[in-house]
Coordinates of C-alpha atoms in Angstrom, one line a residue:
M1 CA -14.1 -2.5 -7.0
V2 CA -16.0 -4.1 -9.8
T3 CA -19.1 -4.0 -7.7
A4 CA -18.7 -0.3 -7.3
I5 CA -18.4 0.1 -11.1
I6 CA -21.5 -2.0 -11.7
I7 CA -23.4 0.2 -9.2
L8 CA -22.2 3.3 -10.9
V9 CA -23.5 2.1 -14.2
F10 CA -26.8 0.4 -13.2
V11 CA -28.1 2.9 -10.7
P12 CA -28.5 5.7 -13.3
V13 CA -29.8 3.3 -15.9
G14 CA -32.4 2.0 -13.4
F15 CA -33.3 5.6 -12.5
F16 CA -33.8 6.3 -16.1
L17 CA -35.9 3.2 -16.8
F18 CA -38.0 3.9 -13.7
F19 CA -39.0 7.3 -15.0
E20 CA -39.6 5.9 -18.5
A21 CA -41.9 3.2 -17.1
T22 CA -43.9 5.5 -14.9
G23 CA -44.2 8.2 -17.6
D24 CA -42.9 10.9 -15.3
H25 CA -40.7 13.6 -16.6
I26 CA -37.0 13.3 -15.8
P27 CA -35.8 16.6 -14.2
D28 CA -33.1 18.2 -16.4
E29 CA -33.1 15.3 -18.8
D30 CA -30.1 16.6 -20.8
I31 CA -27.9 16.8 -17.8
F32 CA -29.1 13.4 -16.6
I33 CA -28.2 11.8 -20.0
G34 CA -24.9 13.5 -20.0
V35 CA -24.1 12.2 -16.5
M36 CA -25.1 8.7 -17.6
I37 CA -22.8 8.8 -20.6
G38 CA -20.0 10.1 -18.5
V39 CA -20.4 7.4 -15.8
S40 CA -20.5 4.8 -18.5
I41 CA -17.3 6.0 -20.1
L42 CA -15.7 6.2 -16.7
A43 CA -16.7 2.6 -16.0
I44 CA -15.4 1.4 -19.4
L45 CA -12.0 3.0 -18.6
L46 CA -11.9 1.8 -14.9
I47 CA -12.5 -1.9 -15.5
P48 CA -9.3 -2.5 -17.6
G49 CA -7.4 -0.1 -15.3
V50 CA -8.2 -2.2 -12.3
F51 CA -6.8 -5.3 -13.9
A52 CA -3.8 -3.4 -15.2
L53 CA -3.0 -2.1 -11.7
R54 CA -3.3 -5.6 -10.2
W55 CA -0.9 -7.0 -12.8
L56 CA 1.6 -4.1 -12.2
R57 CA 1.4 -4.7 -8.4
E58 CA 2.0 -8.5 -8.8
Q59 CA 4.9 -7.8 -11.2
S60 CA 6.4 -5.4 -8.6
I61 CA 6.1 -8.0 -5.9
R62 CA 7.8 -10.6 -8.2
N63 CA 10.7 -8.1 -8.8
T64 CA 11.2 -6.9 -5.3
G65 CA 9.7 -9.6 -3.1
T66 CA 11.6 -12.2 -1.0
P67 CA 11.5 -15.8 -2.4
A68 CA 9.7 -18.2 0.0
R69 CA 8.1 -21.6 -0.1
A70 CA 4.4 -22.3 0.4
K71 CA 2.6 -25.6 1.1
I72 CA -0.8 -26.0 -0.5
L73 CA -3.3 -26.8 2.3
N74 CA -6.5 -26.7 0.3
I75 CA -7.7 -26.0 -3.2
E76 CA -11.2 -24.7 -4.2
D77 CA -12.5 -24.3 -7.7
T78 CA -13.9 -20.7 -8.1
G79 CA -15.9 -21.8 -11.2
V80 CA -14.3 -19.0 -13.2
L81 CA -12.6 -19.6 -16.5
I82 CA -10.1 -17.2 -18.1
N83 CA -9.4 -18.2 -21.7
D84 CA -10.7 -21.7 -20.9
C85 CA -8.3 -22.0 -18.1
P86 CA -9.7 -22.7 -14.6
V87 CA -9.1 -20.3 -11.7
Y88 CA -8.5 -21.9 -8.3
E89 CA -8.5 -20.4 -4.8
L90 CA -5.4 -21.8 -3.0
H91 CA -5.1 -21.8 0.8
L92 CA -1.4 -21.7 1.5
E93 CA 0.9 -22.2 4.5
V94 CA 3.8 -19.8 3.7
H95 CA 7.3 -20.5 5.1
P96 CA 9.3 -17.2 4.9
P97 CA 13.1 -17.5 5.2
W98 CA 13.4 -15.5 8.5
D99 CA 9.8 -14.9 9.7
Q100 CA 7.0 -17.0 11.3
V101 CA 4.9 -19.4 9.2
F102 CA 1.6 -17.9 8.2
E103 CA -1.5 -18.9 6.3
T104 CA -3.0 -16.9 3.4
T105 CA -5.3 -17.4 0.4
T106 CA -4.6 -16.4 -3.2
E107 CA -6.1 -17.2 -6.6
Y108 CA -4.2 -19.2 -9.2
C109 CA -5.0 -19.5 -12.9
V110 CA -3.8 -22.7 -14.6
R111 CA -2.3 -21.2 -17.8
S112 CA -2.8 -24.2 -20.0
P113 CA -5.6 -26.7 -19.7
G114 CA -3.1 -29.5 -20.5
L115 CA -1.0 -28.7 -17.4
P116 CA -1.7 -30.7 -14.2
S117 CA -3.6 -28.8 -11.5
P118 CA -1.8 -28.1 -8.2
K119 CA -2.5 -30.7 -5.5
P120 CA -2.9 -30.3 -1.7
G121 CA 0.4 -31.0 0.1
A122 CA 2.5 -29.8 -2.8
E123 CA 5.1 -27.0 -2.3
I124 CA 5.2 -24.1 -4.6
P125 CA 7.6 -21.1 -4.9
V126 CA 6.1 -17.7 -4.0
F127 CA 7.3 -14.1 -3.6
W128 CA 6.6 -12.6 -0.2
V129 CA 6.5 -9.0 1.0
P130 CA 8.3 -9.0 4.3
G131 CA 6.3 -7.9 7.3
T132 CA 3.0 -8.7 5.6
T133 CA 1.0 -11.7 4.5
V134 CA 1.0 -10.6 0.9
I135 CA 2.4 -13.2 -1.5
V136 CA 2.4 -13.8 -5.3
I137 CA 2.9 -17.2 -6.8
A138 CA 6.3 -17.3 -8.6
D139 CA 5.4 -19.2 -11.8
E140 CA 2.4 -17.1 -12.9

């Protein structure tokens, strides 16, 4: 989704810069600039909206999902920091209460730099959507 937003912003900007660099006249320049401004405003509104929708979806799963246990199989550092807190990609083996064990991957942000990072082999509580492999870590 973020890639699509970046493309929506940078393609018109690149188009504009190309015409400026070559000295050619932009057809219907006023309309083009209006479209660029509109696309930029749309992108500015969509980026926070994407994160808000993700947060709402996770909250919904926490409220209505089935509690389950998950064993951490592997941890990879994504190299991303959110408020100086590292984000990890966790490969999990989920043990639902009445369904088959399955493996899935999710991202986990350590909320406080002082907290210990999760270790492979540790079990963590998750909320699971029955009939799917969708999970959300419980303590986020």
